[in-house]
C-alpha positions in Angstrom: 39.9 -70.9 29.7 43.6 -71.8 29.9 44.5 -68.1 30.3 42.0 -67.7 33.1 43.5 -70.7 34.9 47.0 -69.4 34.4 45.9 -66.0 35.8 44.4 -67.7 38.8 47.6 -69.6 39.4 49.7 -66.4 39.0 47.7 -64.6 41.7 47.2 -67.6 43.9 47.4 -66.7 47.5 49.5 -69.7 48.2 52.4 -68.2 46.1 53.9 -64.8 46.8 53.4 -62.4 43.8 56.9 -60.9 44.2 56.6 -58.4 41.4 53.4 -57.0 42.8 55.0 -56.6 46.2 58.0 -54.8 44.7 55.8 -52.4 42.7 53.7 -51.7 45.7 56.8 -51.1 47.8 58.2 -48.8 45.2 55.0 -46.8 45.1 54.9 -46.5 48.9 58.6 -45.6 49.1 57.9 -42.8 46.5 55.0 -41.6 48.7 57.5 -41.6 51.6 60.2 -39.8 49.6 58.0 -37.0 48.2 56.5 -35.7 51.4 59.8 -35.8 53.3 61.5 -34.0 50.4 58.8 -31.4 50.2 58.9 -30.9 54.0 62.7 -30.4 53.9 62.4 -28.1 51.0 59.6 -26.1 52.7 61.7 -25.8 55.9 64.7 -24.7 53.8 62.6 -22.2 51.9 61.2 -20.9 55.2 64.8 -20.4 56.5 65.7 -18.7 53.3 62.7 -16.4 53.5 63.4 -15.6 57.1 67.0 -14.7 56.4 65.9 -12.6 53.4 63.4 -10.8 55.7 66.1 -10.3 58.3 68.3 -8.7 55.6 65.3 -6.5 54.5 64.8 -5.4 58.1 68.5 -4.7 58.5 68.6 -2.6 55.3 65.5 -0.7 56.5 67.0 -0.2 59.9 70.1 1.3 58.5 68.2 3.6 56.2 66.2 4.7 59.2 69.4 5.2 61.2 70.8 7.4 58.5 67.5 9.2 58.3 67.9 9.9 62.0 71.4 11.3 61.4 69.8 13.7 58.8 67.1 14.7 61.2 69.6 15.2 64.0 71.6 17.5 61.7 68.5 19.5 60.9 67.8 19.8 64.6 71.3 21.0 65.2 70.8 23.8 62.7 67.4 24.7 64.2 68.8 24.8 67.7 71.8 27.1 66.8 71.5 30.8 66.2 74.3 30.6 63.7 76.1 27.5 62.5 79.7 28.0 61.5 81.9 25.7 59.6 83.8 25.0 62.8 80.7 24.1 64.8 79.4 22.0 62.0 82.8 20.2 61.9 82.6 19.5 65.6 79.1 18.2 65.3 79.9 15.8 62.5 83.1 14.6 64.1 81.0 13.7 67.2 78.9 11.4 65.1 81.9 9.2 64.4 80.7 8.3 60.9 83.4 5.7 60.0 82.5 3.4 63.0 78.8 4.2 63.7 77.6 4.8 60.2 80.1 3.2 57.8 77.9 3.7 54.7 77.7 7.5 55.2 80.1 9.5 52.9 79.3 13.0 54.1 76.9 15.4 55.8 76.4 18.7 54.0 74.5 21.9 54.0 73.1 23.8 50.9 72.2 27.4 51.1 69.2 28.7 49.2 70.2 31.7 46.9 68.0 33.6 44.6 69.1 35.2 41.3 69.1 38.6 43.0 71.2 37.4 45.9 73.8 35.6 43.7 76.3 38.5 43.2 76.6 39.3 46.9 76.8 35.5 47.7 79.6 35.0 45.2 81.6 38.0 46.5 81.5 36.5 50.0 82.2 33.0 48.8 85.3 34.2 46.9 87.0 35.0 50.2 85.4 32.3 52.5 88.4 29.8 52.4 90.3 29.0 55.5 93.7 28.7 53.7 94.4 25.0 54.7 95.2 22.5 52.0 92.5 20.1 53.3 90.1 22.7 54.5 87.5 24.9 52.9 88.6 26.7 49.7 87.4 29.8 48.1 84.6 28.9 45.7 82.1 30.2 43.2 78.7 28.9 42.0 79.0 26.1 39.5 78.1 25.1 37.0 78.0 28.5 35.3 74.8 29.9 34.0 72.0 32.0 35.1 69.1 30.4 37.0 66.2 31.8 39.1 67.1 29.8 42.2 70.2 28.1 43.5 70.9 25.5 46.1 74.6 25.9 46.7 76.7 23.4 48.6 78.4 25.6 51.3 79.4 23.2 54.1 80.4 19.5 53.9 82.0 17.1 56.3 84.4 15.5 56.0 85.6 18.3 53.8 88.9 16.9 52.5 87.5 14.3 50.1 84.7 16.7 48.9 86.3 20.2 49.0 86.0 20.3 45.2 82.2 20.0 45.6 81.9 23.4 47.4 79.9 25.8 45.4 78.0 23.1 43.4 74.4 24.2 42.6 72.4 20.9 42.9 69.4 22.7 41.4 71.3 22.6 38.1 70.0 19.0 37.7 66.3 19.0 36.9 65.4 15.9 38.8 67.3 17.1 41.9 65.7 20.6 41.6 62.2 18.9 41.5 62.9 16.9 44.6 64.2 19.9 46.5 61.2 21.9 45.5 58.9 19.1 46.9 60.9 19.0 50.1 60.7 22.8 50.5 56.9 22.9 49.9 56.1 19.9 52.1 58.7 20.1 54.8 59.4 16.4 54.5 62.6 14.5 54.0 63.1 13.5 50.3 65.5 12.0 47.9 65.9 12.5 44.2 67.0 8.9 43.5 69.9 10.2 41.4 73.5 8.9 42.0 76.0 11.2 43.6 79.8 11.1 43.9 81.1 8.1 45.9 84.6 8.5 47.3 85.2 5.0 48.7 83.5 2.7 46.1 84.6 2.9 42.5 81.6 0.9 41.6 78.1 1.0 43.0 75.6 3.8 43.6 75.8 6.6 46.2 72.5 8.4 47.0 71.6 11.5 48.9 68.7 12.4 51.2 67.8 16.0 52.0 65.7 17.8 54.7 64.6 21.4 54.3 65.6 24.2 56.8 63.4 27.2 57.6 63.9 30.4 59.6 62.9 30.0 63.2 61.0 33.2 63.5 58.5 32.6 60.6 55.3 30.6 60.4 55.2 27.4 58.3 51.4 26.8 58.0 51.1 26.6 54.2 53.3 26.3 51.1 53.6 30.1 50.7 54.9 30.5 54.2 57.3 27.6 53.9 58.7 29.1 50.6 59.1 32.5 52.3 60.9 30.9 55.3 63.1 28.5 53.3 66.8 29.0 53.8 68.3 25.8 52.4 68.6 22.1 53.3 70.8 19.6 55.0 71.7 16.4 53.3 73.7 13.2 53.6 75.3 11.0 51.0 75.8 7.3 51.5 77.0 4.3 49.6 74.4 1.8 48.7 76.9 -1.1 48.4 78.3 -0.5 51.8 74.8 -0.2 53.3 73.6 -3.5 51.8 76.8 -5.4 52.5 76.6 -4.5 56.2 73.0 -5.9 56.2 74.0 -9.0 54.3 76.9 -9.8 56.6 74.4 -10.9 59.2 72.9 -13.6 57.0 73.9 -17.2 58.0 74.4 -18.3 54.4 76.8 -16.3 52.2 75.9 -17.7 48.8 72.9 -15.4 48.4 72.4 -13.3 45.3 70.9 -9.9 46.0 69.9 -7.3 43.4 68.5 -4.0 44.7 66.3 -2.0 42.4 64.9 1.5 42.4 61.4 1.0 41.0 61.4 4.5 39.5 58.5 6.0 41.6 59.2 9.4 42.9 57.5 11.0 45.9 55.8 13.5 43.7 54.2 10.8 41.7 56.4 11.1 38.6 57.9 8.0 37.0 61.5 7.2 36.5 63.1 4.2 34.9 63.9 1.2 37.0 67.5 1.3 38.1 69.7 -1.4 39.4 71.3 0.0 42.6 73.3 -3.0 43.8 74.2 -6.5 42.7 76.5 -8.4 44.9 77.6 -10.6 41.9 78.2 -7.8 39.4 76.0 -6.0 37.0 75.1 -9.0 34.8 71.8 -10.5 35.7 71.3 -14.2 35.4 67.8 -15.2 36.3 67.8 -18.2 38.7 66.2 -21.5 37.7 63.0 -22.0 39.6 63.7 -25.7 40.3 67.2 -25.2 41.7 67.0 -21.9 43.5 64.9 -20.2 46.2 63.8 -16.7 45.2 61.8 -13.9 46.8 61.2 -10.2 46.1 60.8 -7.9 49.1 59.8 -4.2 49.1 61.8 -1.4 50.7 60.7 2.1 51.4 63.5 4.6 50.8 61.9 7.8 52.1 59.1 8.0 49.5 60.8 6.0 46.8 60.0 2.3 46.3 62.9 -0.2 46.2 62.7 -3.9 45.7 65.2 -6.4 46.9 65.5 -9.6 44.8 67.0 -12.4 46.9 67.9 -15.8 45.3 70.1 -18.7 46.5 70.7 -22.3 45.4 68.5 -24.7 47.4 71.5 -27.0 48.1 73.2 -24.4 50.4 70.2 -24.4 52.7 70.2 -28.2 53.2 72.2 -29.9 55.9 73.9 -33.2 55.2 71.1 -34.9 57.1 68.5 -33.0 55.1 70.0 -34.3 51.9 70.1 -37.9 53.2 66.7 -38.0 55.0 64.5 -38.4 51.9 66.5 -41.3 50.6 66.5 -42.8 54.1 62.7 -42.5 54.3 62.4 -44.0 50.8 64.5 -47.0 51.9 62.5 -47.4 55.1 59.2 -47.2 53.1 60.4 -49.8 50.7 61.6 -52.2 53.3 58.6 -51.6 55.6 56.2 -52.1 52.7 57.9 -55.3 51.7 57.7 -56.6 55.2 54.0 -55.6 55.5 53.4 -57.2 52.1 54.9 -60.5 53.3 53.0 -60.3 56.5 49.8 -59.5 54.7 50.4 -62.4 52.3 51.1 -64.8 55.2 48.0 -63.6 57.1 45.9 -63.8 53.9 47.1 -67.4 53.2 46.5 -68.3 56.8 43.1 -66.7 56.6 42.2 -68.5 53.4 43.3 -71.8 54.9 41.3 -71.0 58.0 38.3 -70.1 55.9 38.6 -73.3 53.9 38.9 -75.3 57.2 36.0 -73.4 58.7 33.8 -74.0 55.6 34.6 -77.8 55.9 33.8 -77.7 59.6 30.7 -75.6 58.9 29.5 -78.1 56.3 30.2 -81.0 58.7 28.5 -79.1 61.5 25.5 -78.3 59.4 25.2 -82.0 58.3 25.5 -83.0 61.9 23.0 -80.4 62.9 20.6 -81.6 60.2 21.1 -85.1 61.4 20.6 -84.0 65.0 17.5 -82.1 64.1 16.2 -85.1 62.2 17.0 -87.3 65.1 15.5 -84.8 67.5 12.3 -84.7 65.4 12.2 -88.5 65.3 12.7 -88.6 69.1 9.9 -86.2 69.6 7.7 -88.2 67.3 8.8 -91.3 69.1 8.1 -89.6 72.4 4.7 -88.4 71.2 3.9 -91.9 69.8 5.1 -93.5 73.1 3.0 -91.1 75.1 0.0 -91.7 72.9 0.5 -95.5 73.2 1.0 -95.2 76.9 -2.2 -93.2 77.3 -4.1 -95.6 75.0 -2.7 -98.5 76.9 -3.7 -96.9 80.2 -7.1 -96.3 78.8 -7.4 -99.8 77.6 -6.2 -101.3 80.9 -8.4 -99.1 82.9 -11.4 -99.9 80.7 -10.7 -103.7 80.9 -10.3 -103.4 84.7 -13.5 -101.4 84.9 -15.5 -103.6 82.5 -14.2 -107.0 83.5 -12.9 -106.9 87.0 -15.3 -104.2 88.1 -18.4 -106.1 86.8 -17.1 -109.3 88.4 -16.5 -107.6 91.7 -19.9 -106.0 91.5 -21.6 -109.4 90.9 -19.5 -110.9 93.7 -20.6 -108.2 96.1 -24.2 -108.7 95.2 -23.9 -112.4 95.9 -22.1 -111.7 99.2 -24.7 -109.2 100.1 -27.5 -111.7 99.5 -25.6 -114.3 101.5 -25.2 -112.0 104.4 -28.9 -111.0 104.3 -30.1 -114.6 104.3 -27.8 -115.8 107.0 -28.5 -112.9 109.4 -31.0 -114.9 111.5 -30.3 -118.5 110.9 -26.5 -118.7 110.7 -24.8 -116.1 112.8 -21.3 -117.3 112.2 -21.8 -117.6 108.4 -23.4 -114.2 108.5 -20.3 -112.8 110.1 -18.1 -114.4 107.5 -20.3 -113.0 104.7 -20.1 -109.5 106.2 -16.3 -109.8 106.4 -16.2 -110.9 102.8 -18.5 -108.1 101.8 -16.2 -105.5 103.5 -13.2 -107.1 101.7 -15.0 -106.9 98.4 -15.8 -103.2 99.0 -12.1 -102.6 99.8 -11.1 -104.3 96.7 -13.6 -102.3 94.6 -12.1 -99.1 96.2 -8.6 -100.2 95.3 -9.7 -101.0 91.8 -11.2 -97.6 91.6 -7.9 -96.0 92.7 -6.0 -98.0 90.2 -8.4 -97.0 87.4 -8.1 -93.4 88.3 -4.3 -93.5 88.4 -4.2 -95.2 85.0 -6.8 -92.9 83.4 -9.6 -91.3 85.4 -12.8 -92.4 84.0 -14.1 -88.9 84.7 -12.2 -87.7 81.6 -14.9 -89.4 79.6 -17.4 -86.8 81.1 -15.3 -83.9 79.7 -12.4 -81.6 80.7 -14.4 -79.6 83.1 -15.5 -82.6 85.1 -12.0 -84.0 85.1 -10.5 -80.7 86.4 -13.1 -80.4 89.1 -12.5 -84.0 90.2 -8.7 -83.5 90.3 -9.0 -80.3 92.3 -11.3 -82.1 94.8 -8.8 -84.9 95.1 -6.0 -82.3 95.6 -8.0 -80.5 98.4 -8.7 -83.8 100.1 -5.1 -85.0 100.0 -3.2 -81.8 100.7 -5.6 -79.7 102.8 -4.7 -76.6 100.8 -7.1 -74.0 99.5 -7.5 -74.4 95.8 -9.7 -72.1 93.7 -11.1 -73.0 90.3 -12.0 -70.3 87.9 -14.0 -71.6 84.9 -15.1 -69.2 82.2 -16.9 -71.9 80.2 -18.9 -74.6 82.0 -18.8 -77.1 79.1 -15.5 -77.2 77.2 -15.5 -79.7 74.4 -12.2 -80.8 73.0 -10.7 -84.0 71.7 -9.5 -86.7 74.0 -5.8 -86.2 73.3 -5.9 -82.5 74.2 -8.1 -83.2 77.3 -5.7 -85.8 78.5 -2.7 -83.5 78.0 -4.4 -80.7 80.0 -5.3 -83.1 82.7 -1.8 -84.5 83.0 -0.3 -81.0 83.1 -2.7 -80.1 86.0 -1.9 -83.4 87.7 1.8 -82.8 87.4 1.6 -79.2 88.5 -0.5 -80.0 91.6 1.9 -82.8 92.4 4.9 -80.4 92.3 3.0 -77.9 94.5 2.4 -80.6 97.1 6.1 -81.8 97.1 8.0 -78.5 96.7 6.0 -75.3 96.9 5.0 -75.2 100.6 2.0 -73.1 99.4 -1.2 -72.3 101.2 -3.3 -71.1 98.2 -3.6 -72.5 94.7 -5.5 -71.0 91.8 -6.5 -72.8 88.6 -8.1 -70.8 85.7 -9.5 -72.5 82.7 -10.6 -70.5 79.6 -11.5 -71.2 76.0 -11.7 -68.2 73.6 -10.7 -67.3 70.1 -9.9 -70.9 69.1 -7.4 -71.2 72.0 -7.8 -73.3 75.2 -5.6 -72.0 78.1 -5.1 -73.0 81.6 -3.2 -71.2 84.4 -2.0 -72.8 87.6 -0.5 -70.5 90.2 0.5 -70.8 93.8 1.9 -68.5 96.6 4.7 -70.8 97.5 8.5 -70.5 97.7 8.8 -70.0 94.0 10.7 -71.8 91.3 14.5 -71.7 91.4 16.6 -71.6 88.2 18.5 -74.7 89.2 15.3 -76.7 89.7 14.5 -76.7 86.0 17.9 -78.3 85.1 17.9 -80.7 88.0 19.3 -84.1 87.0 16.7 -86.8 86.9 13.8 -84.3 87.0 11.5 -84.4 84.0 8.2 -83.0 85.3 8.5 -79.5 83.9 10.2 -80.9 80.8 7.3 -83.3 80.3 4.8 -80.5 80.6 6.6 -78.4 78.0 6.9 -81.4 75.7 3.2 -82.3 76.0 2.1 -78.8 75.0 4.7 -78.5 72.3 3.4 -81.7 70.7 0.0 -80.1 70.5 1.4 -77.0 68.8 0.8 -74.9 71.9 2.7 -72.6 74.1 4.0 -73.2 77.7 5.4 -70.6 80.1 6.7 -71.4 83.5 7.6 -68.4 85.6 8.5 -67.9 89.2 10.8 -66.1 91.6 12.1 -66.4 95.1 9.2 -66.3 97.6 7.0 -65.1 94.7 5.3 -68.4 93.9 5.2 -70.3 90.6 2.9 -69.9 87.6 2.3 -72.5 84.9 0.5 -71.1 81.9 -0.4 -73.2 78.9 -2.4 -72.5 75.8 -3.3 -74.8 72.8 -5.2 -74.1 69.6 -8.3 -76.3 69.6 -11.2 -76.8 67.2 -14.9 -76.5 68.3 -16.5 -79.9 68.9 -20.3 -79.9 68.8 -22.0 -81.3 71.9 -23.0 -85.0 71.9 -26.4 -86.4 72.9 -27.5 -86.3 76.5 -26.8 -89.2 79.0 -29.9 -91.2 77.9 -27.9 -92.4 74.9 -24.6 -92.9 76.7 -23.0 -96.4 76.4 -22.6 -98.7 79.4 -18.9 -97.9 79.6 -19.6 -94.2 80.3 -22.3 -95.1 82.8 -20.1 -97.6 84.6 -17.3 -95.0 84.6 -19.6 -92.5 86.3 -20.5 -95.2 88.8 -16.9 -96.2 89.6 -15.8 -92.5 89.8 -18.7 -91.9 92.2 
């Protein structure tokens, strides 16, 4: 129990739980830090990938450009009837290799020689030199040995660095011979993937590409025709490091590690070992750590051979100073903002709890007041009902006493005055006149008494509700001159005196309101008893009931009607509109009362009431 109370005090909304706010703020600041860091890392990775793809595109573009040089050289041979060393020199010099194609080492031509043609070819080659120290020398086929076919290097530009290469049979190497055979049979550009001599780079690979040449006057529709028309091939040699460095120079970030691999797939489908062609950081390979470096592997197509470029770079070099600072800034903002929101929430929560506590107290007080008000209202209604009942009983008592006592006395007095007037008609004219005057005064008094009795409580109510309603409507017609229709669905409605009095008073009040306010010409009263319910509808065609009339100060007529029916457990509806008349509809649950004996057994009070009402 003590621990529970301590826990409640610890988490009490009136005291800030600072450690909870700090933990929450730290969690939210971490949520701020991680997405921002991931976003910056993603953007940096996207920039790295884009730069790597740009380098891939540059390498591919340069390979394509060198391929175009090779194709242009083949076209030069095809367009010339006879290509001499001088014309070949002029053509290559026009390409301006050092400035336009810095990775190219040379452009060369190899002549196809069969074993039968070798002796004649060597005799001619032995005297083919031009005699210049940096020009073409006399040469012979090398390496020595007898082979069925030869691809002898006979022209090369620039010649000075490669004059010792003249006469080399490149078919002497099995892989090169296989690649040349594929090129001859297919007519496509091809490379063997083997390194060649590199004059300007002591380290790094130099590769060659070759394109076959055929006689112009022979068909090339199938392999046999191409083999028969084959005369040799043109080729280029280029430095892989120079080609890659030229492409890498365009990258915005220099601290990028690139390793270029030949994946060992030849164009003829044969496999070769994977070869490292270029590494801008040396030949030692250190795999980058995945968490600290960006890395991507992109494919390259080197004329039928598959290359792969492995790019990697530290993540830090791709971040700006603001990028490195932004995650911590967002983390600090998240922490401060969360603390502020926590304090605001705690303040609002405390205020809310205080407001709820105050509201509960006010609600309890309001409910108590409402209960007292309802109780007071109920007592007032009971008091009003009791007062109304006493008033009706008092009216009934006074009317009965007036009727029984004063009415009988006046009736006796009238009889005596009438006898006096009859007896003095002949003998005492003056006394007869006074007796007649007294008789008239007595009749006027009886009439006044009758009106007083009817105002207090119409004696016709003792005859039943139907008779009372008919008598009230007749009085209304006589006083107002309006047309008033009575619709009775039952000719003999029997209910208790209290209910009959309430219905009569409602009718009396409604007709009084019509006379005073409605300015109507037609009134309709409908009385019905069915299904244990007694209902009465009073409607007129007057000016209608305005909303302000129901709440008029000092006016209790309509309120009295509703209260009377409510005390009987019934329903009251008062409707109306502008120039649409007013309708008062009431209904009260009643019990069936069996009919009493006929008038022969009626008491003297009822008979006298009938006499007075008449």
